[in-house]
GROMACS .gro file of C-alpha atoms in nm:
model
  312
    1MET     CA    1  -0.712  -1.545   0.359
    2ILE     CA    2  -0.574  -1.205   0.315
    3LEU     CA    3  -0.807  -0.896   0.405
    4THR     CA    4  -0.713  -0.555   0.278
    5VAL     CA    5  -0.881  -0.255   0.409
    6THR     CA    6  -0.916   0.079   0.188
    7LEU     CA    7  -1.132   0.342   0.393
    8ASN     CA    8  -1.084   0.607   0.136
    9ALA     CA    9  -1.111   0.418  -0.201
   10ALA     CA   10  -1.118   0.579  -0.537
   11LEU     CA   11  -1.182   0.572  -0.869
   12ASP     CA   12  -0.805   0.616  -1.001
   13VAL     CA   13  -0.802   0.802  -1.344
   14THR     CA   14  -0.459   0.785  -1.513
   15TYR     CA   15  -0.350   0.979  -1.803
   16PHE     CA   16  -0.047   0.912  -2.010
   17VAL     CA   17   0.115   1.211  -2.180
   18ASP     CA   18   0.454   1.241  -2.381
   19GLU     CA   19   0.581   1.465  -2.101
   20VAL     CA   20   0.446   1.714  -1.851
   21THR     CA   21   0.485   2.084  -1.925
   22PRO     CA   22   0.350   2.352  -1.698
   23HIS     CA   23   0.121   2.591  -1.865
   24ALA     CA   24   0.076   2.388  -2.177
   25SER     CA   25  -0.200   2.158  -2.328
   26HIS     CA   26  -0.137   1.788  -2.334
   27ARG     CA   27  -0.270   1.503  -2.563
   28VAL     CA   28  -0.375   1.210  -2.387
   29THR     CA   29  -0.269   0.903  -2.514
   30GLN     CA   30  -0.432   0.619  -2.285
   31PRO     CA   31  -0.680   0.742  -2.050
   32VAL     CA   32  -0.755   0.481  -1.786
   33GLU     CA   33  -1.028   0.452  -1.514
   34ARG     CA   34  -1.039   0.170  -1.254
   35ALA     CA   35  -1.104   0.098  -0.886
   36GLY     CA   36  -0.812   0.190  -0.673
   37GLY     CA   37  -0.683   0.330  -0.344
   38LYS     CA   38  -0.400   0.143  -0.165
   39GLY     CA   39  -0.566  -0.150  -0.024
   40ILE     CA   40  -0.759  -0.219  -0.339
   41ASN     CA   41  -0.432  -0.218  -0.546
   42VAL     CA   42  -0.252  -0.448  -0.275
   43ALA     CA   43  -0.540  -0.665  -0.311
   44ARG     CA   44  -0.492  -0.664  -0.719
   45VAL     CA   45  -0.128  -0.753  -0.684
   46LEU     CA   46  -0.213  -1.056  -0.437
   47ALA     CA   47  -0.486  -1.178  -0.654
   48ALA     CA   48  -0.240  -1.184  -0.942
   49LEU     CA   49   0.003  -1.407  -0.730
   50ARG     CA   50  -0.299  -1.623  -0.667
   51HIS     CA   51  -0.328  -1.566  -0.293
   52PRO     CA   52  -0.695  -1.587  -0.141
   53VAL     CA   53  -0.764  -1.217  -0.076
   54LEU     CA   54  -1.065  -1.012  -0.010
   55ALA     CA   55  -1.097  -0.620  -0.035
   56THR     CA   56  -1.325  -0.408   0.194
   57GLY     CA   57  -1.349  -0.059   0.263
   58LEU     CA   58  -1.600   0.258   0.229
   59VAL     CA   59  -1.750   0.352  -0.103
   60GLY     CA   60  -2.045   0.593  -0.189
   61GLY     CA   61  -2.225   0.766  -0.456
   62THR     CA   62  -2.188   0.718  -0.835
   63THR     CA   63  -1.829   0.687  -0.810
   64GLY     CA   64  -1.890   0.401  -0.562
   65ARG     CA   65  -2.105   0.215  -0.806
   66ILE     CA   66  -1.853   0.222  -1.052
   67LEU     CA   67  -1.588   0.093  -0.817
   68ARG     CA   68  -1.797  -0.196  -0.716
   69GLU     CA   69  -1.861  -0.278  -1.111
   70ASP     CA   70  -1.510  -0.233  -1.200
   71LEU     CA   71  -1.392  -0.494  -0.916
   72ARG     CA   72  -1.668  -0.722  -1.012
   73ALA     CA   73  -1.566  -0.734  -1.362
   74SER     CA   74  -1.193  -0.781  -1.285
   75GLY     CA   75  -1.312  -1.084  -1.051
   76LEU     CA   76  -1.155  -0.916  -0.740
   77LYS     CA   77  -1.362  -1.031  -0.436
   78ALA     CA   78  -1.479  -0.749  -0.233
   79ALA     CA   79  -1.713  -0.671   0.064
   80LEU     CA   80  -1.757  -0.297   0.059
   81VAL     CA   81  -1.975  -0.108   0.285
   82PRO     CA   82  -2.184   0.197   0.162
   83VAL     CA   83  -2.120   0.535   0.311
   84ARG     CA   84  -2.312   0.869   0.240
   85GLY     CA   85  -2.143   1.090  -0.022
   86GLU     CA   86  -1.941   1.068  -0.317
   87SER     CA   87  -1.611   0.837  -0.350
   88ARG     CA   88  -1.326   1.029  -0.457
   89LYS     CA   89  -1.167   1.022  -0.815
   90THR     CA   90  -0.796   1.069  -0.811
   91ILE     CA   91  -0.591   1.173  -1.109
   92THR     CA   92  -0.231   1.044  -1.194
   93VAL     CA   93  -0.038   1.204  -1.510
   94VAL     CA   94   0.228   0.983  -1.637
   95SER     CA   95   0.505   1.127  -1.847
   96GLU     CA   96   0.595   0.857  -2.095
   97ARG     CA   97   0.924   1.016  -2.175
   98ASN     CA   98   1.073   0.979  -1.835
   99GLY     CA   99   0.812   0.774  -1.649
  100ASP     CA  100   0.758   1.068  -1.379
  101ALA     CA  101   0.412   1.044  -1.238
  102THR     CA  102   0.221   1.382  -1.084
  103VAL     CA  103  -0.075   1.268  -0.865
  104PHE     CA  104  -0.393   1.462  -0.744
  105ASN     CA  105  -0.541   1.317  -0.437
  106PRO     CA  106  -0.898   1.447  -0.329
  107PRO     CA  107  -0.997   1.398   0.042
  108GLY     CA  108  -1.270   1.180  -0.015
  109PRO     CA  109  -1.648   1.152   0.149
  110HIS     CA  110  -1.731   1.255   0.482
  111VAL     CA  111  -1.785   0.950   0.705
  112ASP     CA  112  -2.061   0.970   0.956
  113PRO     CA  113  -2.075   0.787   1.282
  114GLN     CA  114  -2.343   0.565   1.144
  115SER     CA  115  -2.152   0.453   0.858
  116TRP     CA  116  -1.847   0.404   1.063
  117ARG     CA  117  -2.028   0.181   1.304
  118ALA     CA  118  -2.158  -0.033   1.020
  119PHE     CA  119  -1.812  -0.067   0.873
  120THR     CA  120  -1.646  -0.168   1.216
  121ARG     CA  121  -1.904  -0.423   1.272
  122ARG     CA  122  -1.843  -0.559   0.913
  123PHE     CA  123  -1.482  -0.560   0.965
  124ALA     CA  124  -1.503  -0.746   1.279
  125GLU     CA  125  -1.667  -1.042   1.109
  126LEU     CA  126  -1.434  -1.026   0.784
  127ALA     CA  127  -1.114  -1.008   1.024
  128ALA     CA  128  -1.216  -1.341   1.208
  129ARG     CA  129  -1.178  -1.502   0.874
  130ALA     CA  130  -0.829  -1.366   0.787
  131ASP     CA  131  -0.474  -1.477   0.846
  132VAL     CA  132  -0.348  -1.130   0.750
  133VAL     CA  133  -0.510  -0.793   0.763
  134VAL     CA  134  -0.379  -0.510   0.566
  135LEU     CA  135  -0.476  -0.158   0.636
  136ALA     CA  136  -0.383   0.100   0.383
  137GLY     CA  137  -0.416   0.461   0.271
  138SER     CA  138  -0.534   0.792   0.398
  139LEU     CA  139  -0.820   0.824   0.640
  140PRO     CA  140  -1.156   1.003   0.462
  141PRO     CA  141  -1.284   1.318   0.645
  142GLY     CA  142  -1.482   1.248   0.949
  143LEU     CA  143  -1.270   0.975   1.096
  144PRO     CA  144  -1.045   1.034   1.402
  145CYS     CA  145  -0.679   1.006   1.368
  146ASP     CA  146  -0.696   0.698   1.594
  147SER     CA  147  -0.925   0.494   1.357
  148TYR     CA  148  -0.662   0.254   1.250
  149ALA     CA  149  -0.569   0.198   1.578
  150GLY     CA  150  -0.921   0.058   1.666
  151LEU     CA  151  -0.921  -0.166   1.357
  152LEU     CA  152  -0.587  -0.297   1.450
  153ALA     CA  153  -0.689  -0.390   1.804
  154THR     CA  154  -0.992  -0.566   1.641
  155ALA     CA  155  -0.777  -0.761   1.389
  156ARG     CA  156  -0.525  -0.869   1.681
  157ASP     CA  157  -0.814  -0.991   1.895
  158ALA     CA  158  -0.919  -1.199   1.601
  159GLY     CA  159  -0.587  -1.353   1.585
  160ALA     CA  160  -0.485  -1.186   1.250
  161VAL     CA  161  -0.137  -1.038   1.167
  162THR     CA  162  -0.155  -0.671   1.072
  163VAL     CA  163   0.013  -0.470   0.832
  164LEU     CA  164  -0.043  -0.097   0.816
  165ASP     CA  165   0.048   0.137   0.540
  166THR     CA  166  -0.055   0.494   0.628
  167SER     CA  167   0.124   0.832   0.721
  168GLY     CA  168   0.121   1.126   0.948
  169ALA     CA  169  -0.113   1.140   1.267
  170ALA     CA  170  -0.295   0.840   1.147
  171LEU     CA  171   0.022   0.639   1.164
  172LEU     CA  172   0.152   0.785   1.495
  173ALA     CA  173  -0.187   0.735   1.650
  174ALA     CA  174  -0.172   0.360   1.555
  175LEU     CA  175   0.148   0.274   1.697
  176ASP     CA  176  -0.021   0.223   2.050
  177ALA     CA  177  -0.209  -0.036   1.891
  178GLY     CA  178   0.115  -0.248   1.837
  179PRO     CA  179   0.080  -0.318   1.461
  180ASP     CA  180   0.306  -0.622   1.346
  181VAL     CA  181   0.430  -0.435   1.036
  182ILE     CA  182   0.421  -0.071   0.926
  183LYS     CA  183   0.539   0.032   0.566
  184PRO     CA  184   0.590   0.407   0.550
  185ASN     CA  185   0.807   0.547   0.257
  186ALA     CA  186   1.106   0.761   0.337
  187ALA     CA  187   0.918   1.090   0.309
  188GLU     CA  188   0.640   0.981   0.546
  189ILE     CA  189   0.888   0.826   0.813
  190ARG     CA  190   1.115   1.145   0.823
  191GLU     CA  191   0.792   1.371   0.858
  192VAL     CA  192   0.655   1.192   1.159
  193THR     CA  193   1.007   1.146   1.332
  194GLY     CA  194   1.195   1.445   1.214
  195ARG     CA  195   1.505   1.215   1.159
  196SER     CA  196   1.682   1.253   0.837
  197ASP     CA  197   1.832   0.886   0.849
  198VAL     CA  198   1.556   0.640   0.721
  199ALA     CA  199   1.701   0.352   0.920
  200ASP     CA  200   1.723   0.543   1.234
  201ALA     CA  201   1.372   0.668   1.190
  202ALA     CA  202   1.230   0.313   1.142
  203ALA     CA  203   1.404   0.213   1.464
  204GLU     CA  204   1.253   0.505   1.650
  205LEU     CA  205   0.891   0.395   1.536
  206GLN     CA  206   0.955   0.029   1.630
  207ALA     CA  207   1.057   0.174   2.003
  208ARG     CA  208   0.718   0.363   1.983
  209GLY     CA  209   0.520   0.049   1.927
  210ALA     CA  210   0.555  -0.114   1.592
  211ARG     CA  211   0.688  -0.477   1.606
  212THR     CA  212   0.855  -0.443   1.269
  213VAL     CA  213   0.901  -0.145   1.059
  214VAL     CA  214   0.983  -0.164   0.682
  215ALA     CA  215   1.046   0.163   0.518
  216SER     CA  216   1.074   0.210   0.145
  217ASP     CA  217   1.331   0.428  -0.011
  218GLY     CA  218   1.255   0.420  -0.379
  219PRO     CA  219   1.565   0.311  -0.579
  220GLN     CA  220   1.753   0.287  -0.237
  221GLY     CA  221   1.536  -0.020  -0.153
  222LEU     CA  222   1.392  -0.107   0.182
  223HIS     CA  223   1.522  -0.059   0.554
  224ALA     CA  224   1.368  -0.292   0.802
  225VAL     CA  225   1.395  -0.289   1.156
  226THR     CA  226   1.249  -0.639   1.287
  227PRO     CA  227   1.247  -0.815   1.606
  228GLU     CA  228   1.537  -1.023   1.457
  229GLY     CA  229   1.747  -0.717   1.352
  230ARG     CA  230   1.788  -0.454   1.114
  231TYR     CA  231   1.822  -0.529   0.740
  232ARG     CA  232   1.880  -0.340   0.409
  233ALA     CA  233   1.742  -0.475   0.077
  234LEU     CA  234   1.878  -0.325  -0.244
  235PRO     CA  235   1.701  -0.363  -0.570
  236PRO     CA  236   1.831  -0.418  -0.907
  237ALA     CA  237   1.918  -0.143  -1.149
  238GLN     CA  238   1.659   0.149  -1.150
  239LEU     CA  239   1.385   0.091  -1.378
  240ARG     CA  240   1.191   0.339  -1.563
  241GLY     CA  241   0.823   0.373  -1.541
  242ASN     CA  242   0.522   0.472  -1.331
  243PRO     CA  243   0.654   0.421  -0.949
  244THR     CA  244   0.290   0.520  -0.795
  245GLY     CA  245   0.217   0.134  -0.762
  246ALA     CA  246   0.561  -0.001  -0.632
  247GLY     CA  247   0.469   0.093  -0.266
  248ASP     CA  248   0.155  -0.102  -0.286
  249ALA     CA  249   0.347  -0.418  -0.446
  250CYS     CA  250   0.565  -0.390  -0.165
  251VAL     CA  251   0.281  -0.447   0.082
  252ALA     CA  252   0.116  -0.715  -0.101
  253ALA     CA  253   0.472  -0.903  -0.086
  254LEU     CA  254   0.487  -0.842   0.288
  255ALA     CA  255   0.143  -0.951   0.358
  256ALA     CA  256   0.196  -1.276   0.133
  257GLY     CA  257   0.515  -1.347   0.308
  258LEU     CA  258   0.366  -1.319   0.653
  259ALA     CA  259   0.071  -1.547   0.540
  260THR     CA  260   0.310  -1.808   0.432
  261GLY     CA  261   0.563  -1.763   0.722
  262LEU     CA  262   0.866  -1.660   0.502
  263PRO     CA  263   1.213  -1.566   0.713
  264TRP     CA  264   1.251  -1.200   0.699
  265PRO     CA  265   1.570  -1.194   0.462
  266ASP     CA  266   1.350  -1.387   0.215
  267LEU     CA  267   1.047  -1.189   0.263
  268LEU     CA  268   1.218  -0.864   0.211
  269ARG     CA  269   1.399  -1.004  -0.100
  270ASP     CA  270   1.081  -1.105  -0.245
  271ALA     CA  271   0.924  -0.750  -0.164
  272VAL     CA  272   1.209  -0.562  -0.340
  273ALA     CA  273   1.154  -0.793  -0.629
  274LEU     CA  274   0.759  -0.723  -0.660
  275SER     CA  275   0.804  -0.350  -0.615
  276ALA     CA  276   1.066  -0.294  -0.880
  277ALA     CA  277   0.844  -0.533  -1.097
  278ALA     CA  278   0.572  -0.281  -1.047
  279VAL     CA  279   0.743   0.030  -1.173
  280PRO     CA  280   0.742  -0.061  -1.533
  281ALA     CA  281   0.369  -0.158  -1.523
  282PRO     CA  282   0.152   0.119  -1.648
  283LEU     CA  283  -0.097   0.105  -1.369
  284ALA     CA  284  -0.075   0.081  -0.987
  285GLY     CA  285  -0.183  -0.259  -0.904
  286ASP     CA  286  -0.010  -0.426  -1.170
  287PHE     CA  287   0.333  -0.566  -1.215
  288ARG     CA  288   0.544  -0.723  -1.480
  289ARG     CA  289   0.547  -1.096  -1.394
  290ASP     CA  290   0.845  -1.161  -1.609
  291LEU     CA  291   1.067  -0.925  -1.399
  292TYR     CA  292   0.926  -1.029  -1.077
  293ASP     CA  293   1.010  -1.383  -1.149
  294GLN     CA  294   1.383  -1.295  -1.261
  295PHE     CA  295   1.437  -1.054  -0.996
  296ARG     CA  296   1.363  -1.301  -0.709
  297THR     CA  297   1.517  -1.605  -0.860
  298THR     CA  298   1.851  -1.444  -0.932
  299ALA     CA  299   2.102  -1.260  -0.713
  300THR     CA  300   2.000  -0.924  -0.851
  301VAL     CA  301   1.827  -0.832  -0.491
  302SER     CA  302   2.077  -0.820  -0.208
  303VAL     CA  303   1.959  -0.821   0.152
  304GLU     CA  304   2.229  -0.741   0.421
  305ARG     CA  305   2.185  -0.756   0.780
  306SER     CA  306   2.325  -0.502   1.037
  307HIS     CA  307   2.350  -0.543   1.394
  308ALA     CA  308   2.325  -0.163   1.433
  309ALA     CA  309   1.980  -0.162   1.547
  310ASP     CA  310   2.071  -0.369   1.882
  311SER     CA  311   2.144  -0.021   2.073
  312HIS     CA  312   1.773   0.095   1.999
   0.00000   0.00000   0.00000
């Protein structure tokens, strides 16, 4: 079983407009609301791929009730823990003309110590049943930056492989806990290391505690620094659409590959294929199955190995 954790779950509200124009009114053609947050999006992708998956996290208030109902209606298995306060709503405005997405992310509800203790107890129970644990997204207010580090230690003690997708201080604080895989994007990894070269930045974070670093660089593909060496995985031709869910699809592929024991070249090829197939899909957590099958069964995704990381 793959367990996904979303500490800052959200009701994702997506507006589709012809084109985003500052200081202008916009006619919304297809407003959509559904449960989201990175871990939940990852769980949606895994469920679509028919991997056993369970989503956990913190939800509260009326918005939290809507999140629970949406997950139940979608058939996605969840074990959510209540928190005082109101779960957040995120707003994404997608330009149908060019596929650009503008995202507004509120901070989320304040998590009090009692709610956090309840969650960590529940998490320990769930992690004991998991082969892979995915920890994804921002930390809500009230949680210290080392909160992921504690969950990583619990998952490791339970014998689970861990995948972490977060940024900033939470990412740096988690490195001491030795996550098996971290998946920052190019902007996030440059921010925490100060390095402009994504591959070198990935190697630095591996040296600081992560076993494997997979850094996503949009249309430039993936840079991976693993115990077996450094890889570069290049996607097919750039696709138009909403790129906000591509990173979550990449994390889903990493979790699935770790659960099934894929070697790194095959795992990275699958991750690029799935993340590319997510771009033309209208919502985060979805992907185009036809494109995914096409990309992973043809030579459109290339994986190159480099020994340049051996000096790090």
